Short mmCIF file of C-alpha atoms and ligand atoms in Angstrom, two decimals:
data_model
loop_
_atom_site.label_atom_id
_atom_site.label_comp_id
_atom_site.label_asym_id
_atom_site.label_seq_id
_atom_site.Cartn_x
_atom_site.Cartn_y
_atom_site.Cartn_z
CA MET A 20 145.17 130.65 176.10
CA LEU A 21 142.37 128.88 174.30
CA ALA A 22 143.23 125.54 172.69
CA CYS A 23 141.99 126.79 169.31
CA LEU A 24 144.67 129.52 169.51
CA GLY A 25 147.40 127.05 170.35
CA GLY A 26 146.95 126.75 174.13
CA GLU A 27 146.63 123.62 176.25
CA PRO A 28 143.18 122.00 175.87
CA VAL A 29 140.99 121.69 178.99
CA LYS A 30 140.45 117.96 178.36
CA LYS A 31 143.78 116.20 178.00
CA SER A 32 142.95 112.59 178.78
CA PRO A 33 141.12 110.49 176.18
CA TRP A 34 137.35 109.96 176.30
CA PRO A 35 135.99 106.43 176.81
CA GLN A 36 135.79 104.49 173.56
CA TRP A 37 132.39 104.15 171.92
CA PRO A 38 131.19 101.61 170.98
CA SER A 39 133.00 99.02 173.04
CA ALA A 40 132.88 95.24 173.27
CA ASP A 41 132.71 93.04 176.36
CA SER A 42 133.46 89.33 176.77
CA SER A 43 129.81 88.24 176.57
CA MET A 44 129.53 89.96 173.19
CA ILE A 45 132.73 88.34 171.86
CA GLN A 46 131.49 84.97 173.14
CA ALA A 47 128.16 85.40 171.32
CA LEU A 48 129.97 86.39 168.11
CA ILE A 49 132.12 83.27 168.28
CA GLU A 50 128.97 81.19 168.84
CA VAL A 51 127.41 82.64 165.67
CA ALA A 52 130.62 82.13 163.69
CA ASN A 53 130.69 78.43 164.57
CA SER A 54 126.95 77.81 164.31
CA GLY A 55 126.61 77.45 160.55
CA ARG A 56 123.79 79.95 160.64
CA TRP A 57 124.65 83.57 159.94
CA ALA A 58 121.22 84.80 158.86
CA ILE A 59 117.56 84.05 159.52
CA SER A 60 117.30 83.02 155.87
CA GLY A 61 119.73 80.18 156.69
CA CYS A 62 118.37 76.81 157.81
CA PHE A 63 117.19 76.13 161.37
CA ASN A 64 120.00 74.43 163.31
CA GLY A 65 118.05 73.25 166.34
CA LYS A 66 118.68 76.48 168.27
CA LYS A 67 116.70 79.66 168.51
CA SER A 68 118.27 82.26 166.21
CA PHE A 69 119.91 85.30 167.78
CA GLU A 70 117.56 87.38 165.68
CA ARG A 71 114.58 85.79 167.48
CA LYS A 72 116.27 86.02 170.87
CA PHE A 73 116.96 89.70 170.35
CA SER A 74 113.49 90.35 169.00
CA GLU A 75 111.91 88.72 172.08
CA ALA A 76 114.25 90.50 174.49
CA PHE A 77 113.69 93.89 172.84
CA SER A 78 109.91 93.58 172.83
CA ALA A 79 109.95 92.35 176.45
CA TYR A 80 112.16 95.32 177.40
CA HIS A 81 109.41 97.61 176.12
CA GLY A 82 106.47 95.52 177.23
CA ALA A 83 105.48 95.38 173.55
CA ARG A 84 104.10 92.25 171.85
CA TYR A 85 106.24 92.19 168.71
CA CYS A 86 109.56 93.30 167.33
CA VAL A 87 110.89 93.10 163.76
CA PRO A 88 114.67 93.61 163.64
CA THR A 89 115.98 95.31 160.48
CA THR A 90 119.26 96.18 158.76
CA ASN A 91 119.14 99.77 160.00
CA GLY A 92 116.90 102.51 161.37
CA SER A 93 115.98 103.79 157.93
CA SER A 94 114.61 100.38 156.94
CA ALA A 95 112.70 100.17 160.23
CA LEU A 96 111.10 103.50 159.33
CA SER A 97 110.38 102.28 155.78
CA ILE A 98 108.58 99.08 156.80
CA ALA A 99 106.67 100.93 159.54
CA LEU A 100 105.50 103.68 157.17
CA GLU A 101 104.55 101.21 154.44
CA ALA A 102 102.66 99.02 156.90
CA LEU A 103 100.72 102.10 158.00
CA GLY A 104 99.62 102.67 154.40
CA VAL A 105 101.96 105.53 153.53
CA GLY A 106 102.34 105.83 149.76
CA PRO A 107 101.75 108.02 146.70
CA GLY A 108 99.16 110.72 147.30
CA ASN A 109 99.44 110.94 151.05
CA GLU A 110 101.49 112.91 153.54
CA VAL A 111 103.47 112.28 156.69
CA LEU A 112 104.16 114.98 159.25
CA VAL A 113 107.86 114.98 160.19
CA PRO A 114 109.97 117.28 162.37
CA ALA A 115 111.85 120.04 160.56
CA LEU A 116 114.88 119.35 162.76
CA THR A 117 115.98 115.73 162.73
CA TRP A 118 118.05 113.20 160.81
CA VAL A 119 117.37 113.21 157.07
CA ALA A 120 116.11 109.59 157.01
CA CYS A 121 112.80 110.66 158.57
CA ALA A 122 111.87 112.70 155.49
CA SER A 123 113.66 110.54 152.89
CA SER A 124 111.96 107.32 154.04
CA VAL A 125 108.61 109.07 153.44
CA ALA A 126 109.69 110.40 150.02
CA ASN A 127 111.06 106.95 149.04
CA LEU A 128 107.52 105.59 149.32
CA GLY A 129 106.23 108.27 146.96
CA ALA A 130 104.53 110.17 149.80
CA ARG A 131 105.14 113.77 150.79
CA PRO A 132 106.97 114.71 153.99
CA VAL A 133 105.38 117.80 155.57
CA PHE A 134 107.82 119.61 157.84
CA ILE A 135 106.61 120.68 161.27
CA ASP A 136 108.62 123.16 163.29
CA ILE A 137 110.03 122.09 166.64
CA SER A 138 109.12 123.40 170.05
CA PRO A 139 112.00 125.42 171.57
CA ASP A 140 111.47 123.65 174.91
CA THR A 141 111.83 120.05 173.83
CA LEU A 142 113.55 120.45 170.41
CA CYS A 143 110.94 117.92 169.25
CA MET A 144 107.90 118.50 167.01
CA ASP A 145 105.51 121.16 168.26
CA PRO A 146 102.09 119.60 169.09
CA GLN A 147 100.05 122.69 168.23
CA LYS A 148 101.71 123.09 164.82
CA THR A 149 101.29 119.35 164.19
CA SER A 150 97.59 119.57 164.96
CA GLU A 151 97.15 122.48 162.57
CA ALA A 152 98.92 120.65 159.72
CA ILE A 153 96.66 117.57 159.77
CA SER A 154 94.60 117.20 156.60
CA ARG A 155 92.70 114.43 154.80
CA GLN A 156 95.99 113.43 153.16
CA THR A 157 97.81 112.87 156.46
CA ALA A 158 98.66 109.16 156.71
CA ALA A 159 100.89 109.29 159.80
CA ILE A 160 102.70 111.49 162.31
CA LEU A 161 106.39 110.61 162.53
CA LEU A 162 107.35 111.78 165.99
CA VAL A 163 111.05 111.81 166.81
CA HIS A 164 112.28 111.87 170.40
CA ALA A 165 115.34 113.94 169.69
CA TYR A 166 118.36 115.55 171.32
CA CYS A 167 118.15 113.87 174.75
CA ARG A 168 114.52 114.81 175.18
CA VAL A 169 111.13 113.15 174.82
CA ALA A 170 108.45 114.84 172.71
CA ASP A 171 105.26 115.86 174.53
CA LEU A 172 103.63 112.43 174.45
CA ASP A 173 100.57 113.62 176.42
CA ALA A 174 99.77 116.03 173.60
CA PHE A 175 100.69 113.68 170.75
CA THR A 176 98.69 110.69 172.01
CA HIS A 177 95.74 113.06 172.42
CA ILE A 178 96.13 114.29 168.82
CA ALA A 179 96.37 110.72 167.52
CA ASP A 180 93.29 109.62 169.51
CA LYS A 181 91.24 112.62 168.45
CA THR A 182 92.09 112.51 164.73
CA GLY A 183 92.70 108.78 164.20
CA VAL A 184 96.01 109.58 162.45
CA PRO A 185 98.50 106.88 163.51
CA LEU A 186 101.53 107.90 165.53
CA LEU A 187 104.90 106.42 164.53
CA GLU A 188 107.55 107.06 167.18
CA ASP A 189 111.16 107.29 166.01
CA CYS A 190 113.18 106.31 169.09
CA SER A 191 116.56 106.14 167.34
CA GLN A 192 117.94 108.64 169.86
CA ALA A 193 115.90 107.56 172.87
CA HIS A 194 116.41 103.84 173.60
CA GLY A 195 115.21 103.30 177.16
CA ALA A 196 113.80 106.79 177.83
CA LEU A 197 110.74 106.97 180.10
CA TRP A 198 107.64 109.18 179.93
CA ARG A 199 105.35 108.90 182.98
CA GLY A 200 107.21 105.73 183.92
CA ARG A 201 106.55 104.08 180.55
CA ARG A 202 109.11 103.33 177.84
CA VAL A 203 109.00 105.58 174.82
CA GLY A 204 108.15 103.53 171.77
CA THR A 205 104.96 102.17 173.32
CA PHE A 206 102.77 105.24 172.85
CA GLY A 207 102.11 104.99 169.10
CA LYS A 208 101.06 102.25 166.67
CA ILE A 209 104.65 101.42 165.81
CA ALA A 210 108.07 102.60 167.01
CA ALA A 211 111.24 102.52 164.92
CA PHE A 212 114.79 102.36 166.31
CA SER A 213 118.24 102.75 164.77
CA MET A 214 121.17 100.76 166.14
CA GLN A 215 123.77 102.55 164.03
CA GLN A 216 127.31 102.98 165.41
CA SER A 217 126.65 106.23 167.30
CA LYS A 218 123.37 105.21 169.00
CA VAL A 219 123.20 104.17 172.66
CA LEU A 220 122.28 100.60 171.62
CA THR A 221 124.33 99.61 168.61
CA SER A 222 125.55 96.80 166.38
CA GLY A 223 127.34 99.13 163.96
CA GLU A 224 124.37 99.00 161.62
CA GLY A 225 121.00 97.74 162.78
CA GLY A 226 117.42 98.65 163.53
CA ALA A 227 114.07 97.41 164.80
CA ALA A 228 110.38 98.19 164.72
CA ILE A 229 108.07 97.29 167.61
CA THR A 230 104.27 97.08 167.73
CA ASP A 231 101.37 95.51 169.62
CA ASP A 232 99.29 95.09 166.48
CA ASP A 233 99.01 91.60 164.88
CA MET A 234 98.31 92.89 161.38
CA LEU A 235 101.10 95.48 161.39
CA TYR A 236 103.52 92.85 162.70
CA ASP A 237 102.57 90.43 159.93
CA LEU A 238 102.98 93.12 157.28
CA MET A 239 106.31 94.38 158.65
CA GLN A 240 107.74 90.84 158.77
CA GLN A 241 106.94 90.37 155.09
CA LEU A 242 108.18 93.84 154.11
CA ARG A 243 111.61 93.16 155.64
CA ALA A 244 112.11 89.57 154.38
CA ASP A 245 111.14 89.59 150.67
CA GLY A 246 107.52 88.74 151.40
CA ARG A 247 108.37 85.98 153.89
CA ARG A 248 107.52 85.56 157.56
CA TYR A 249 108.37 83.16 160.37
CA VAL A 250 106.63 79.77 160.17
CA LYS A 251 104.38 79.19 163.18
CA GLY A 252 104.96 76.06 165.22
CA ARG A 253 107.87 73.68 165.81
CA MET A 254 110.79 73.40 163.41
CA GLN A 255 113.02 70.47 162.45
CA SER A 256 116.74 71.04 161.96
CA GLY A 257 117.54 71.79 158.34
CA GLU A 258 114.17 73.42 157.60
CA MET A 259 113.68 77.03 156.56
CA GLU A 260 112.19 79.17 159.29
CA LEU A 261 110.76 81.65 156.81
CA GLU A 262 107.73 80.83 154.65
CA GLU A 263 106.72 82.58 151.44
CA VAL A 264 103.53 84.59 151.82
CA GLY A 265 103.74 87.09 149.01
CA HIS A 266 100.80 89.24 150.14
CA VAL A 267 102.99 92.32 149.81
CA MET A 268 106.16 93.10 147.90
CA GLY A 269 108.94 93.16 150.48
CA SER A 270 112.67 93.45 150.17
CA ASN A 271 115.62 92.09 152.12
CA ARG A 272 116.14 94.19 155.24
CA CYS A 273 117.05 91.32 157.57
CA LEU A 274 119.52 91.77 160.41
CA SER A 275 122.37 89.21 160.34
CA GLU A 276 122.95 86.79 163.21
CA PHE A 277 126.22 88.58 164.07
CA GLN A 278 124.46 91.89 164.53
CA ALA A 279 121.59 90.29 166.46
CA ALA A 280 124.13 88.66 168.81
CA VAL A 281 125.78 92.04 169.43
CA LEU A 282 122.42 93.69 170.12
CA LEU A 283 121.27 90.93 172.46
CA THR A 284 124.36 91.24 174.63
CA ARG A 285 124.44 95.06 174.48
CA LEU A 286 120.76 95.29 175.48
CA ALA A 287 121.61 93.68 178.82
CA ASN A 288 123.79 96.73 179.62
CA LEU A 289 121.49 99.44 178.30
CA ASP A 290 119.78 100.45 181.56
CA VAL A 291 123.04 100.54 183.52
CA GLU A 292 124.73 102.66 180.84
CA ASN A 293 121.71 104.95 180.57
CA ASP A 294 121.77 105.47 184.36
CA ILE A 295 125.45 106.43 184.25
CA ARG A 296 124.84 108.90 181.42
CA GLU A 297 121.80 110.38 183.19
CA GLY A 298 123.77 110.81 186.44
CA ASN A 299 126.59 112.56 184.57
CA ALA A 300 124.15 114.75 182.66
CA LEU A 301 122.38 115.86 185.84
CA LEU A 302 125.73 116.70 187.41
CA LEU A 303 126.77 118.71 184.35
CA GLU A 304 123.44 120.54 184.28
CA ARG A 305 123.83 121.47 187.96
CA MET A 306 127.40 122.67 187.43
CA LEU A 307 126.40 124.73 184.41
CA THR A 308 123.65 126.65 186.26
CA SER A 309 126.32 129.13 187.36
CA VAL A 310 127.60 129.62 183.79
CA GLU A 311 125.68 132.42 182.18
CA ALA A 312 126.73 131.62 178.63
CA VAL A 313 124.94 128.28 178.46
CA GLU A 314 121.50 127.06 179.31
CA PRO A 315 120.63 123.38 179.77
CA LEU A 316 117.55 122.12 177.91
CA HIS A 317 114.22 122.14 179.68
CA ARG A 318 113.23 118.84 181.37
CA PRO A 319 109.52 118.08 181.01
CA TRP A 320 108.30 116.77 184.40
CA GLN A 321 106.70 113.71 182.74
CA MET A 322 110.12 112.64 181.38
CA ASP A 323 111.26 110.25 184.12
CA ARG A 324 114.43 109.37 182.31
CA ALA A 325 116.17 111.01 179.40
CA THR A 326 118.43 109.06 177.07
CA HIS A 327 121.65 110.93 176.46
CA TYR A 328 122.55 110.61 172.83
CA GLN A 329 124.67 113.53 171.63
CA PRO A 330 124.04 116.03 174.44
CA CYS A 331 122.76 119.52 173.58
CA LEU A 332 123.22 122.89 175.21
CA ARG A 333 121.61 126.18 174.35
CA LEU A 334 124.20 128.96 173.97
CA ASN A 335 123.48 132.52 174.93
CA ARG A 336 124.67 134.41 171.85
CA ASP A 337 125.23 137.68 173.77
CA ALA A 338 127.74 136.08 176.14
CA PHE A 339 130.39 135.60 173.44
CA GLY A 340 131.14 139.21 172.54
CA GLY A 341 129.68 139.09 169.04
CA ARG A 342 131.56 135.96 167.97
CA SER A 343 129.63 133.55 165.77
CA ILE A 344 128.15 130.44 167.36
CA GLU A 345 130.16 128.42 164.79
CA ALA A 346 133.37 129.92 166.19
CA VAL A 347 132.26 129.04 169.73
CA CYS A 348 131.58 125.45 168.59
CA ARG A 349 135.03 125.23 167.02
CA ALA A 350 136.66 126.53 170.19
CA LEU A 351 134.69 124.04 172.32
CA SER A 352 135.70 121.18 170.02
CA CYS A 353 139.39 122.07 170.40
CA GLU A 354 139.04 122.44 174.16
CA LEU A 355 137.18 119.16 174.73
CA GLY A 356 138.50 117.01 171.89
CA ILE A 357 135.00 116.15 170.72
CA TYR A 358 133.00 117.01 167.65
CA THR A 359 130.80 119.99 168.54
CA VAL A 360 128.50 121.49 165.97
CA LEU A 361 125.69 123.96 165.65
CA LEU A 362 122.21 122.53 165.43
CA LYS A 363 120.14 124.25 162.81
CA ASN A 364 116.92 123.57 161.01
CA HIS A 365 118.51 121.97 157.96
CA ALA A 366 121.50 120.24 159.45
CA PHE A 367 122.11 117.64 162.08
CA GLY A 368 124.59 117.98 164.84
CA THR A 369 125.18 118.48 168.50
CA VAL A 370 126.16 121.21 170.83
C1 LIG B 428 120.06 107.65 163.31
C2 LIG B 428 118.68 108.04 163.02
C3 LIG B 428 117.93 107.45 161.97
C4 LIG B 428 118.54 106.58 160.91
O1 LIG B 428 119.02 105.39 161.30
P1 LIG B 428 120.05 104.54 160.39
O2 LIG B 428 120.26 103.33 161.23
O3 LIG B 428 121.28 105.36 160.20
O4 LIG B 428 119.36 104.22 159.11
C5 LIG B 428 116.60 107.78 161.85
N1 LIG B 428 116.02 108.65 162.68
C6 LIG B 428 116.70 109.26 163.67
C7 LIG B 428 115.99 110.23 164.55
C8 LIG B 428 118.05 108.99 163.86
O5 LIG B 428 118.73 109.62 164.84
#
């Protein structure tokens, strides 16, 4: 009997805990606690801040020049969009199926989010529809690599090159994914990441924006630290590492030293954990080929590695004898002891 009807569930043992801490992370947290410096707006204590260490490690991981850590993914999107000149009177193309912050961060700047339908293959923005929606008002394309897939970066880099509209990659669900052997997040002008509790790299709350562009980096630093940026050159203990610039009106979106310490130690495990998830996903996809009721998502050949954040499956409606997909999701949730929801164009969830 099905678990949702009172039977024994298929999955009886508990799932691994997420997120989880290891000793290097606890050690780093203790170091911050005893350091007298809990934020980059605290005084220099003779040691490189965890925020700087993480920022350098995260940009090096991507082969990018700069990284600006932020309080969360939404603030990474906000500083990226504002640095790209998004504001009242212009538009940003965003996927119609994604987390709400993509559209709300655009609207918060007084600009208009224009929704672009997704491609059924990748569940990411459709390149053709994106191309058709570009107008003189378009200030940026916010491309999300969503649902364990990478958007068609060949097509999107071509669109950006041809039209001059900057590409902003949202990699909040794709830390470490590879397209033609290159990390996602390095194809556009800027990439934004969320490090919220559920993401594959997390500090509970956290975020970052990466770029190769000197001017965008300078702007984003000021936008996230109340108009301040890092002082260039050597510091003495007791000095402030941030200097007032005041070229733009920023706000405080700085990541704390505790969160930066968590991210720095978690980043060291990211590739290993991504490999484990990819191996498990490939196994599951192989095993499911014989199950008619479900269809794994298409894998674009250029996607050398997927990042598995909230795995998705396509359900064959006809295989469930007229039952609603919602009912199938509920039954799956009971069976597996995980939260399984229907993905639709105005809601976020996983199947
Ligand atoms: C999680 C997520 C965000 C928002 O990040 P927060 O850290 O919660 O602000 C933005 N975009 C996408 C695609 C996400 O998955």
